[in-house]
Amino acid sequence: STNCNLGVIKFEFDFEGPKALFSLAPPSGCSPLDVNFVNNSSDAVNYYWDFGNGATSEEETPSVTYEAPGTYTITLVVEDP
C-alpha cells in the first residue's frame, strides 16, 4: 500500500496574451518571389519570424525574397511585454 489517494487531478489552462496571425502577398508565384508579410497579431510587442528558407526577422511586417521554387513553412512567434 502506498497510502496514495486515488482522486482525480485536473489541470485547466487559460492562455491570455498575444495571438500570432499573419497574411502574405502574393501567396504564390514564380521564383524569385518577393513576399510581403502583413502582421495581424493582437497584443504583441515582439515578433520572431522564420521564413522556412533560412531567413529570419524580428520586424513587425517584414518582406523576404524566395530565390528557389518550393513549399515553405512560415512560423511567427509573438510575445507581449
PDB file of C-alpha atoms in Angstrom, residues 31 66-71:
ATOM      1  CA  SER A  31      10.878  32.474 -58.295  1.00  0.00           C
ATOM      2  CA  TYR A  66      12.283  33.336 -52.078  1.00  0.00           C
ATOM      3  CA  GLU A  67      15.002  32.526 -54.605  1.00  0.00           C
ATOM      4  CA  ALA A  68      14.189  28.850 -55.253  1.00  0.00           C
ATOM      5  CA  PRO A  69      10.904  27.138 -56.105  1.00  0.00           C
ATOM      6  CA  GLY A  70       9.428  25.013 -53.335  1.00  0.00           C
ATOM      7  CA  THR A  71       6.994  24.822 -50.452  1.00  0.00           C
TER       8      THR A  71
END
